[in-house]
mmCIF file of C-alpha atoms and ligand atoms in Angstrom:
data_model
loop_
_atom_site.group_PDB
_atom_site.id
_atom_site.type_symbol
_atom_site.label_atom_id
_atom_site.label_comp_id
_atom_site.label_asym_id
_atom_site.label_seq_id
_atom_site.Cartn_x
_atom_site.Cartn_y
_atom_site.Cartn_z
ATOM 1 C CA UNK A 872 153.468 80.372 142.096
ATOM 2 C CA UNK A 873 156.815 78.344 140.855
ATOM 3 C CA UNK A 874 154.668 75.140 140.854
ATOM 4 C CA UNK A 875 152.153 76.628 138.870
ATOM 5 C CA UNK A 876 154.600 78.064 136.808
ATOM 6 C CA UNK A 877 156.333 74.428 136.165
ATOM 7 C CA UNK A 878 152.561 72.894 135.705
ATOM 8 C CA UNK A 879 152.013 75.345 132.690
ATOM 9 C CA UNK A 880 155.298 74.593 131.107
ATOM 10 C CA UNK A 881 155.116 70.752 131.226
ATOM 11 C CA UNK A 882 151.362 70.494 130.448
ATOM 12 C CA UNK A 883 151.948 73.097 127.869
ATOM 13 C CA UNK A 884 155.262 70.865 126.254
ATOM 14 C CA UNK A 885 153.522 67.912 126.243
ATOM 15 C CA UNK A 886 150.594 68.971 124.041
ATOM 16 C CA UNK A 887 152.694 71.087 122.021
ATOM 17 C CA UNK A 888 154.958 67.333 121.874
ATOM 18 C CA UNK A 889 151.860 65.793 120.831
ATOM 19 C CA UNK A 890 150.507 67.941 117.905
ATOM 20 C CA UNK A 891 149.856 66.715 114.589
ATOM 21 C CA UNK A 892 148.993 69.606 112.352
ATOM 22 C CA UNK A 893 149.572 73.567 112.383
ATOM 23 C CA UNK A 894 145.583 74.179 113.406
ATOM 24 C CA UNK A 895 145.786 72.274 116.626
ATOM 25 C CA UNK A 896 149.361 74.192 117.246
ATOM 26 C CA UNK A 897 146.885 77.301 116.066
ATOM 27 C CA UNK A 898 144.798 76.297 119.247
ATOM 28 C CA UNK A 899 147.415 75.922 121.755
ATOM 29 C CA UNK A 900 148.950 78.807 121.428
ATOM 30 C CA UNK A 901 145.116 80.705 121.881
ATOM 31 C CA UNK A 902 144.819 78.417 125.123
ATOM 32 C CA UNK A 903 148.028 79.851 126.855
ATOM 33 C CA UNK A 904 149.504 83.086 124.921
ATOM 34 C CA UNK A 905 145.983 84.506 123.393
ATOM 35 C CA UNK A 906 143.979 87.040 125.108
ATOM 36 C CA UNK A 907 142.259 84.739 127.243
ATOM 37 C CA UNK A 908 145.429 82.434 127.591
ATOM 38 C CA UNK A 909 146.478 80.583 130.835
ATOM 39 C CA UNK A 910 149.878 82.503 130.836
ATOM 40 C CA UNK A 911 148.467 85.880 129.824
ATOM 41 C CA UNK A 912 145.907 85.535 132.746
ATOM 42 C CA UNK A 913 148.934 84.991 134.763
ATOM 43 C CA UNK A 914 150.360 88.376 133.812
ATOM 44 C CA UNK A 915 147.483 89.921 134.434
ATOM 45 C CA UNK A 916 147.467 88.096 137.833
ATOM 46 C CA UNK A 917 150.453 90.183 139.354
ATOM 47 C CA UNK A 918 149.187 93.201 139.959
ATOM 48 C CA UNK A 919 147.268 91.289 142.829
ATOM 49 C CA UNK A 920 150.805 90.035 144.131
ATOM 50 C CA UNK A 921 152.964 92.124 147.088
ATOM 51 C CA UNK A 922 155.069 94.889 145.113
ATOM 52 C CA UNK A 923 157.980 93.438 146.417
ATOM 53 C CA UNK A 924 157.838 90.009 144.557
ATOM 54 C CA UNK A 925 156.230 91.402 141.317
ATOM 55 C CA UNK A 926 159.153 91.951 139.739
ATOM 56 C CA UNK A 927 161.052 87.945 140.549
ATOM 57 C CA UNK A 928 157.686 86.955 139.553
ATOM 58 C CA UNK A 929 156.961 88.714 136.501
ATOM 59 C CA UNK A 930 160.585 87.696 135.101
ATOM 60 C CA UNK A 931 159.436 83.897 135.958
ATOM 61 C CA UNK A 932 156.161 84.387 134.006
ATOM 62 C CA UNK A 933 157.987 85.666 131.155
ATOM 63 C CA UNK A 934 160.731 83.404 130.982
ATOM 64 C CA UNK A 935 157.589 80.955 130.672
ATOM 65 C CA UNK A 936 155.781 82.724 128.012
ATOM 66 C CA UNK A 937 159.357 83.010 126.406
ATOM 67 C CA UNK A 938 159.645 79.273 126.180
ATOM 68 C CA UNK A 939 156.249 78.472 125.582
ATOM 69 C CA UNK A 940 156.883 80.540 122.151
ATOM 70 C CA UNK A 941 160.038 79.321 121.091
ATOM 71 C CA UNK A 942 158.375 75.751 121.627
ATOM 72 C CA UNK A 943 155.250 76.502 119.220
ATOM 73 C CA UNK A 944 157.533 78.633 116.681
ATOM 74 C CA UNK A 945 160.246 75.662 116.502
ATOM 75 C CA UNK A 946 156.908 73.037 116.225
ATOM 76 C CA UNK A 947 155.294 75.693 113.750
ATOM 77 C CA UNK A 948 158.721 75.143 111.861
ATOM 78 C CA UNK A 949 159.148 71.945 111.690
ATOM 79 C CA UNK A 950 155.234 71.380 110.640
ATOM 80 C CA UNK A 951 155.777 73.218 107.673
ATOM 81 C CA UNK A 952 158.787 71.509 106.865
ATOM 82 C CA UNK A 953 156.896 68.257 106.838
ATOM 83 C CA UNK A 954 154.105 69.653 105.034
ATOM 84 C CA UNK A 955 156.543 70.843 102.408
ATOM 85 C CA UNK A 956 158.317 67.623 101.955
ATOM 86 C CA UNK A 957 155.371 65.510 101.506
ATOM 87 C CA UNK A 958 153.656 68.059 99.007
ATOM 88 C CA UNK A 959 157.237 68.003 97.330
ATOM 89 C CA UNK A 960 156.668 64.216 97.544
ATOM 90 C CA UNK A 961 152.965 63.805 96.019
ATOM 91 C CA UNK A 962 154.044 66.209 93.422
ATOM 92 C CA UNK A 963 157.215 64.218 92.027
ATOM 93 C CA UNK A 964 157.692 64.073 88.238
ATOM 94 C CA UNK A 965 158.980 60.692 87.186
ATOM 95 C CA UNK A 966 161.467 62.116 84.514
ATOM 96 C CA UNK A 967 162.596 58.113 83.307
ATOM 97 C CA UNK A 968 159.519 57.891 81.801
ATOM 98 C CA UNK A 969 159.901 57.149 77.931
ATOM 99 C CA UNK A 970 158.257 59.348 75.771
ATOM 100 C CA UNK A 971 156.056 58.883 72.133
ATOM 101 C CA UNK A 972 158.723 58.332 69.534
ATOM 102 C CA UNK A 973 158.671 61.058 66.979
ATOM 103 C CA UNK A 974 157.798 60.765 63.523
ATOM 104 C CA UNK A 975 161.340 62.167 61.503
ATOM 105 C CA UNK A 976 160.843 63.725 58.358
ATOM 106 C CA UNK A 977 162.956 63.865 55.455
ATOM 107 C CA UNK A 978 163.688 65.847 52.423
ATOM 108 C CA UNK A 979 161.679 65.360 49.162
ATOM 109 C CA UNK A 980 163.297 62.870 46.175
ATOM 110 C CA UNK A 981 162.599 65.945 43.993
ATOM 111 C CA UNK A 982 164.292 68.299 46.629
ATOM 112 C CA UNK A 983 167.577 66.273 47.024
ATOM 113 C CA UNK A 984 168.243 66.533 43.319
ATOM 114 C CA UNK A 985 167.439 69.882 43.089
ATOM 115 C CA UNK A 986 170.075 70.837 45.780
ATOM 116 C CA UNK A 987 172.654 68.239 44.421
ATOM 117 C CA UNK A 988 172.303 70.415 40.946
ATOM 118 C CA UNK A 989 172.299 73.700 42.808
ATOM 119 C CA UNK A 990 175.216 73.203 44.787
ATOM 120 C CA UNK A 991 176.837 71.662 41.818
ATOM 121 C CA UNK A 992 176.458 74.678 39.864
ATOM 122 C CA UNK A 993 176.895 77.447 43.051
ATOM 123 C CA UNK A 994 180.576 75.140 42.711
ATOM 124 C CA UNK A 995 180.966 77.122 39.715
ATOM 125 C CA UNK A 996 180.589 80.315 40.757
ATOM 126 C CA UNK A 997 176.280 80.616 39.366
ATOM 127 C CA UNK A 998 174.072 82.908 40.974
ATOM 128 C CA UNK A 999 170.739 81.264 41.610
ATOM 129 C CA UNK A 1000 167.828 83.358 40.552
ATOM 130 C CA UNK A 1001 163.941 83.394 40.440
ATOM 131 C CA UNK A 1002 160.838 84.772 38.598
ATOM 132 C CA UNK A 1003 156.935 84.260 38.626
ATOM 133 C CA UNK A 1004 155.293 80.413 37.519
ATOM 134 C CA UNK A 1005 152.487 83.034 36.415
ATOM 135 C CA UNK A 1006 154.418 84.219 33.001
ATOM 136 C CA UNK A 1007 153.262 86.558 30.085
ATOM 137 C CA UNK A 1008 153.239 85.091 26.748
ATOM 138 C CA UNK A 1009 156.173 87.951 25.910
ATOM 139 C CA UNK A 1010 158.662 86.364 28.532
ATOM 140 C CA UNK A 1011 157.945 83.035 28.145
ATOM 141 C CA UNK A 1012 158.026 82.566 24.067
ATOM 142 C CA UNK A 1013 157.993 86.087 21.779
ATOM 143 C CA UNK A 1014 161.542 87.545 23.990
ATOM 144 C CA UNK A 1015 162.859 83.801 23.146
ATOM 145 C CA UNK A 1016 162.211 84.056 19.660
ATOM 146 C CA UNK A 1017 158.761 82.209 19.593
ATOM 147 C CA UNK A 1018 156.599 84.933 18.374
ATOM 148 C CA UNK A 1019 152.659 83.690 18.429
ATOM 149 C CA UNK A 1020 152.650 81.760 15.367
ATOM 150 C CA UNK A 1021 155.665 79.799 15.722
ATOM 151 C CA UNK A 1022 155.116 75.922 15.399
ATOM 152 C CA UNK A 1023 157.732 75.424 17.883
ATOM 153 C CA UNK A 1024 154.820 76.657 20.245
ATOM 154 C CA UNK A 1025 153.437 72.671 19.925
ATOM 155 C CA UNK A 1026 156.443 71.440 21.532
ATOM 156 C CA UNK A 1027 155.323 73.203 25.100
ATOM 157 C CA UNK A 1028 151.164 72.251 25.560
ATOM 158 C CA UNK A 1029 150.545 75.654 27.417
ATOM 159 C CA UNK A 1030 148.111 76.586 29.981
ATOM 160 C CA UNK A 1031 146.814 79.926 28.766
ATOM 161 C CA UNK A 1032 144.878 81.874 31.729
ATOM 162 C CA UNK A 1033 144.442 85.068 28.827
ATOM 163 C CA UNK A 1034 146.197 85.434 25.771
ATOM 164 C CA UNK A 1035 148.389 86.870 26.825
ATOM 165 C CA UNK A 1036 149.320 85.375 30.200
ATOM 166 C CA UNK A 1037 150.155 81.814 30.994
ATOM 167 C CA UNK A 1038 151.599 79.154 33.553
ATOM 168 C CA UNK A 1039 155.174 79.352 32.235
ATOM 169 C CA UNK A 1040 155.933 76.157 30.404
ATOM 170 C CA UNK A 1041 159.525 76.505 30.825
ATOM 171 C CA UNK A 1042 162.260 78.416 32.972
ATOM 172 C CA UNK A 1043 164.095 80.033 30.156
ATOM 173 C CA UNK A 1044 161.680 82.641 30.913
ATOM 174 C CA UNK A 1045 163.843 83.715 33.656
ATOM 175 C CA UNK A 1046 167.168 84.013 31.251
ATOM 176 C CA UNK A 1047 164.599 86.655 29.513
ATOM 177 C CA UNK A 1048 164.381 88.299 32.523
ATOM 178 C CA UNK A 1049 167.701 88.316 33.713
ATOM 179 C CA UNK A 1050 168.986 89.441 30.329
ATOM 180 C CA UNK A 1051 166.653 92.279 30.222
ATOM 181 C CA UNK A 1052 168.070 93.500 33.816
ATOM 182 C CA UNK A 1053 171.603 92.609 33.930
ATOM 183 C CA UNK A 1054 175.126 93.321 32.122
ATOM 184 C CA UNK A 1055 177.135 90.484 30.772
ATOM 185 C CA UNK A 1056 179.038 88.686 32.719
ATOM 186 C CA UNK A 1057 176.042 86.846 33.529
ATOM 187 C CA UNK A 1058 176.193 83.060 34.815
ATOM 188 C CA UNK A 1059 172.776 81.871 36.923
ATOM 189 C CA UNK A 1060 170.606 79.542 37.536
ATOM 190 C CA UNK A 1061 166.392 79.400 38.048
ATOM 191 C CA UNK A 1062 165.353 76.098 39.443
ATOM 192 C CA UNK A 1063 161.521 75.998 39.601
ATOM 193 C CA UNK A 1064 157.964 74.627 38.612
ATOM 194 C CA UNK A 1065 156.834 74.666 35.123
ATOM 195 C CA UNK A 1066 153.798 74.025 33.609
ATOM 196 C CA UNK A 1067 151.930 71.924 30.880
ATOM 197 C CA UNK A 1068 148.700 69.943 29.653
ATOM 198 C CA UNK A 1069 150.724 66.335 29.818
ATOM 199 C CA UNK A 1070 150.255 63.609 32.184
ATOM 200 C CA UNK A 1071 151.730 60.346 31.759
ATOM 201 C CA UNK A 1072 154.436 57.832 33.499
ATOM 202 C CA UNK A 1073 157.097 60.572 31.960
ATOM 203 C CA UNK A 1074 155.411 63.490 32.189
ATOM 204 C CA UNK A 1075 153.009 65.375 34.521
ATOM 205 C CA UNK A 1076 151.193 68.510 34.363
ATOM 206 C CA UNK A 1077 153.453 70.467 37.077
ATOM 207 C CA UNK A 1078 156.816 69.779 37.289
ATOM 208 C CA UNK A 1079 159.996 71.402 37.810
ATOM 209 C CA UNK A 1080 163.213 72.368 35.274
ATOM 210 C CA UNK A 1081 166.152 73.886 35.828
ATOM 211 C CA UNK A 1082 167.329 77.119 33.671
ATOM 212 C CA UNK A 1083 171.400 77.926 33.283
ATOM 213 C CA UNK A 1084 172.569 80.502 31.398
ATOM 214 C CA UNK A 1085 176.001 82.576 30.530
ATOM 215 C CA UNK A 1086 176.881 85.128 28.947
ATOM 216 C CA UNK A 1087 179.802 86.490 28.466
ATOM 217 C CA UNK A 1088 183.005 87.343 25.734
ATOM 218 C CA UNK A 1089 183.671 84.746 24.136
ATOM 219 C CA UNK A 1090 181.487 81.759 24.752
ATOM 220 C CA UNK A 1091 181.328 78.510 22.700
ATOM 221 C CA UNK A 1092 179.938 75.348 22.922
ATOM 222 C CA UNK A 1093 183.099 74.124 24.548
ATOM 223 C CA UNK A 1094 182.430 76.402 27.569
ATOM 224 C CA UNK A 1095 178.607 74.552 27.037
ATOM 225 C CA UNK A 1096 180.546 71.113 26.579
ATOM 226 C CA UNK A 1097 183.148 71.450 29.461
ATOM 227 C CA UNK A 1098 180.945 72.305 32.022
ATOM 228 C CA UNK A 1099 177.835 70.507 31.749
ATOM 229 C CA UNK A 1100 180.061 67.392 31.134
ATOM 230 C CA UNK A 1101 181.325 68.291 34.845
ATOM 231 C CA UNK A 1102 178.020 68.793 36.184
ATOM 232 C CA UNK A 1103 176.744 65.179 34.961
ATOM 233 C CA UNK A 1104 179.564 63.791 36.405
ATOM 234 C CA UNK A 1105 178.750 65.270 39.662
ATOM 235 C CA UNK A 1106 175.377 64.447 39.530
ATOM 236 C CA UNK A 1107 175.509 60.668 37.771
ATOM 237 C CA UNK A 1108 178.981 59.770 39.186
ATOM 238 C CA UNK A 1109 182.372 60.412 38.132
ATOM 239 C CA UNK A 1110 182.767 57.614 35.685
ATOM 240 C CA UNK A 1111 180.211 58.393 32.991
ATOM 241 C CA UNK A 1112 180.915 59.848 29.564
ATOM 242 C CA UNK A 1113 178.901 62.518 27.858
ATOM 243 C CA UNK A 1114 177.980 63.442 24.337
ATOM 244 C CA UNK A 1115 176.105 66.499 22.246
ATOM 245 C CA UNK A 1116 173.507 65.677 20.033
ATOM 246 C CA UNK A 1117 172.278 67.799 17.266
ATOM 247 C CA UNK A 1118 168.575 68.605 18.171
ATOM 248 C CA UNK A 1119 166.315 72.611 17.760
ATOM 249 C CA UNK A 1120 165.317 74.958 20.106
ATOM 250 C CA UNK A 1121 164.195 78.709 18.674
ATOM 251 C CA UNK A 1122 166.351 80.491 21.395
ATOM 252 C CA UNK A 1123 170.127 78.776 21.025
ATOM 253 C CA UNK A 1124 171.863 78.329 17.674
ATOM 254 C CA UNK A 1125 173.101 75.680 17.239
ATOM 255 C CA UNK A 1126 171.025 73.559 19.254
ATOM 256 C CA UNK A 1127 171.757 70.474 21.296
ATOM 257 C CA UNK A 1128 170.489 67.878 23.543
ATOM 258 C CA UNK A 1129 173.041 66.349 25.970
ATOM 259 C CA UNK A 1130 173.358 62.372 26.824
ATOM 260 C CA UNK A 1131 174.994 60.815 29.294
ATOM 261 C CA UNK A 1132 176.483 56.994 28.899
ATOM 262 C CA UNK A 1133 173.838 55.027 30.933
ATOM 263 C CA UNK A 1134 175.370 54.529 34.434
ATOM 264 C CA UNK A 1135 173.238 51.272 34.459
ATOM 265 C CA UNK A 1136 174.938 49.339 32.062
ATOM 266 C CA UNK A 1137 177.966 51.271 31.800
ATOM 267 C CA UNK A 1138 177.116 52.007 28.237
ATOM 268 C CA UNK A 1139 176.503 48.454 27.130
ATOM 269 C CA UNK A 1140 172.448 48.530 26.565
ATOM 270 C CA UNK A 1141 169.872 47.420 28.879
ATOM 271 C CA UNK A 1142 166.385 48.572 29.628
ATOM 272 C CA UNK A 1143 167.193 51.994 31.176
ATOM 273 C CA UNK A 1144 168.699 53.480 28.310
ATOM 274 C CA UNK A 1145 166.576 51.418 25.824
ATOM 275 C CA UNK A 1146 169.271 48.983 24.507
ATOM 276 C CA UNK A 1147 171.284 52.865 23.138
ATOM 277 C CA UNK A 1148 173.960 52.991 26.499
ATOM 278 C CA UNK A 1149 173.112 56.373 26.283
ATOM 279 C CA UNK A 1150 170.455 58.547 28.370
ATOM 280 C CA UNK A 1151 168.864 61.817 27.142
ATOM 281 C CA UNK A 1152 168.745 64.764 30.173
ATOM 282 C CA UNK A 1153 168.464 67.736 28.950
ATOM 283 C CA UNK A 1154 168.260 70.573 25.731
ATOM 284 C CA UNK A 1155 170.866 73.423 25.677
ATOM 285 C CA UNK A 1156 172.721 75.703 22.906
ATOM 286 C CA UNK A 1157 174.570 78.503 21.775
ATOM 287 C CA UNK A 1158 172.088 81.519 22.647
ATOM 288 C CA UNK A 1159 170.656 82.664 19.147
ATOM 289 C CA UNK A 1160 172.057 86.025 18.697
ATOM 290 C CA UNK A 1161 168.796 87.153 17.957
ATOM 291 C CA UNK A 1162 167.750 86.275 21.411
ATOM 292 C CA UNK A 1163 170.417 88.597 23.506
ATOM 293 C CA UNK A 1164 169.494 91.504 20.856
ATOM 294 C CA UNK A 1165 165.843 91.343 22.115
ATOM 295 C CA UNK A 1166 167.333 91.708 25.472
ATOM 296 C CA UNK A 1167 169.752 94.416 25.176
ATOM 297 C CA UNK A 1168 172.732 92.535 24.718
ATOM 298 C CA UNK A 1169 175.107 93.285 21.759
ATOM 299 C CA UNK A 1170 175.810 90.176 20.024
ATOM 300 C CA UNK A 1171 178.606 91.264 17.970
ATOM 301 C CA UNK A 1172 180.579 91.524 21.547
ATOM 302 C CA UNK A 1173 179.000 89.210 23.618
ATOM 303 C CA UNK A 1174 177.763 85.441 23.204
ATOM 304 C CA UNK A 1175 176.062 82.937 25.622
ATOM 305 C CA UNK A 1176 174.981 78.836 26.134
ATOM 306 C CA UNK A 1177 171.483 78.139 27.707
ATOM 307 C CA UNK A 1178 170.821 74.888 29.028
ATOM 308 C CA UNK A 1179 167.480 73.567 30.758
ATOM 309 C CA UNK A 1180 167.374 70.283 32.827
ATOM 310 C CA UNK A 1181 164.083 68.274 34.249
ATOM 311 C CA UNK A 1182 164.736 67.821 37.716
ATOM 312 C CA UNK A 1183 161.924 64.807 37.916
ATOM 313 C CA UNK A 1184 163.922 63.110 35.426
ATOM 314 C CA UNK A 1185 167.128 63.415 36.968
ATOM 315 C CA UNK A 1186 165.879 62.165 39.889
ATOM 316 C CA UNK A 1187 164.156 59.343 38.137
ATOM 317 C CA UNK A 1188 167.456 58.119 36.671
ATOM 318 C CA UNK A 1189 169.334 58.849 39.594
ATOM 319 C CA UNK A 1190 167.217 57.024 42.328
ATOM 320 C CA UNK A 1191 165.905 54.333 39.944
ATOM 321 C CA UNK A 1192 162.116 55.727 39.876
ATOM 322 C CA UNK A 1193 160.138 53.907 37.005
ATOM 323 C CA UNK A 1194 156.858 56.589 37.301
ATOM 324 C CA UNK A 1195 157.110 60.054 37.588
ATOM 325 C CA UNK A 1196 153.792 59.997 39.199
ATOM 326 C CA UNK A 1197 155.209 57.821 42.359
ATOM 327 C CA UNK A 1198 156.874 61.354 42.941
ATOM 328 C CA UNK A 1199 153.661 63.021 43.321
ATOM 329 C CA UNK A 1200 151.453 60.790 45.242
ATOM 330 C CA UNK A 1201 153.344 61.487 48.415
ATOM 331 C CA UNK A 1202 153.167 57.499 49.850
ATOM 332 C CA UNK A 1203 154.893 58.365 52.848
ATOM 333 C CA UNK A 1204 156.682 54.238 52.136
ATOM 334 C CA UNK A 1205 158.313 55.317 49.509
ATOM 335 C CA UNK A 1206 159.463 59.014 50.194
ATOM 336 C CA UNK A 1207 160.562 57.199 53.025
ATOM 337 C CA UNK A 1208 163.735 55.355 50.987
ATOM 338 C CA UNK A 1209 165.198 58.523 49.942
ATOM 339 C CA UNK A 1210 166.172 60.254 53.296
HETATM 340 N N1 LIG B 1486 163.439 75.332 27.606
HETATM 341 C C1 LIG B 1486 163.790 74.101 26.910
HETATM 342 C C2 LIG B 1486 162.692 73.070 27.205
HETATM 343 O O1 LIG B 1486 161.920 73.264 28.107
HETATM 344 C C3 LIG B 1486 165.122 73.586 27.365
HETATM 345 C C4 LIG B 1486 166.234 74.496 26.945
HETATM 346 C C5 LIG B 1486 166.632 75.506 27.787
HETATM 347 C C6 LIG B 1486 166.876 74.311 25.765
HETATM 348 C C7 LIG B 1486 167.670 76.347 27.426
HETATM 349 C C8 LIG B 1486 167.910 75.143 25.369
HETATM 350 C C9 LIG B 1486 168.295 76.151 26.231
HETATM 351 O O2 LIG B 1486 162.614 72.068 26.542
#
């Protein structure tokens, strides 16, 4: 009985010893611990043995079956482990591998001016407002003291979808609005697109101005003077000069266009500022009375300065750009050199 006992453990070790995979371990442990198993045939063996050694016996056949287990469940074990390691293995993510380089974008010539001049003017305590490109003739020219027969009308080639609605052809539009809807003090900005039949190396059919307006006790063109002359320098760099220049807009009494000394030749002459050393950028005035009546505003009290800037041509003159229409075509080499 021992011997036997010893013959099932070291035949059973050595194929367990030899296994290579978990289904052959599956088959073992059918040919000694399953129903029909060389050990569990042994059990059932001892009811033919004397009553007095069953019990010696039966604690010999279990210890076998004990360690016949613990042999398959620490080979079961250490199967898996394999199995995991090499699946671990086969699955490995090479994490050094370089990737495609991204294409980085940048912001738009037209965009960097536009915040340069936004920020310059949030600086001075403006609120930064908005209103539709899609404009009624009422807002856009008749509250601004253009009524429909005006010849200043020329000046702005309009885009009429109806009589009576248009693309807007300028942002003062939105100092209509904001007149109409606020008290005085007022002091904002409207950056945005505008609109008009003109397409050229100067001008193009979209393109986007800048609206400023205050109003407020007070207010004379030295308020106008003093802080658009602190703007430019922000904008074209601290060492230019600026000047006023009579010029006519319906909405602002007196009227003005300001220059700046041309930052290219330091005033001398040269191409850029067409031999004059001095660079036109933008209309402004003293808001015609009649203007802030329309709105609501008593002008015997209150007064205001408008002011409305191309942001194209700033960033023309800033950044050097000879077309306007390079600044719509959207070559990626040469949106490229303004990151
Ligand atoms: N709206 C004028 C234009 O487009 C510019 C301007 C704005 C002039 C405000 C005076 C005051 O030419």
């Amino acid at each position: 009985m021992l011997e036997k006992i010893e013959n099932i453990l070291s035949s059973a070790s050595s194929k367990i010893k030899a296994v290579k995979d978990l289904a052959q371990l599956g088959d073992i442990r059918v040919k000694y611990l399953g129903k029909n198993g060389e050990i569990t045939a042994l059990l059932k063996s001892l009811k033919n043995y004397p009553s007095q050694e069953r019990p010696t016996a039966g604690k010999y056949i279990n210890e076998l079956r004990q360690k016949v287990e613990k042999l398959i469940l620490d080979t079961e074990n250490e199967l898996s482990r394999i199995q995991k390691e090499r699946k671990l293995k086969e699955e490995e993510i090479d994490v050094t591998l370089s990737k495609a380089s991204l294409m980085r974008g940048g912001l738009h010539p037209i965009t960097l001016a536009k915040n340069e001049l936004v920020n310059a003017f949030i600086g001075l305590g403006y609120d930064v407002q908005e209103g539709p490109e899609i404009e009624t003739d009422f807002y856009n020219f008749q509250q601004l003291n253009v009524p429909k027969d005006h010849p200043a009308r020329d000046m702005q080639d309009t885009f009429y979808i109806t009589d009576h609605i248009l693309l807007r052809t300028q942002t003062s539009s939105v100092q209509a609005r904001t007149m109409e809807v606020s008290k005085p003090p007022i002091r904002m900005i409207c950056p945005g697109k505008v609109y008009r039949s003109d397409d050229d190396a100067t001008h193009s059919p979209m393109f986007h101005q800048m609206e400023g307006l205050v109003v407020d006790k007070g207010i004379d063109i030295c308020d106008l003077k003093g802080s658009l002359d602190e703007i430019a320098k922000s904008f074209f760099g601290k060492g230019i000069r600026t000047r006023l220049r009579p010029s006519y807009f319906p909405f602002t009494e007196p009227s003005v266009e300001l220059d700046v000394s041309c930052f290219n030749c330091n005033g001398n002459g040269c191409r850029l500022c067409k031999g004059t050393g001095w660079i036109e950028v933008l209309g402004a005035g003293i808001v015609n009375p009649v203007v802030l009546e329309y709105s609501g505003i008593d002008s015997k009290v209150y007064s205001g300065f408008a002011f409305g800037v191309g942001i194209e041509r700033c960033a023309m003159l800033k950044y050097g750009i000879p077309d306007m229409r390079f600044l719509f075509e959207n070559d990626i080499r040469f949106l490229r050199q303004y990151k």
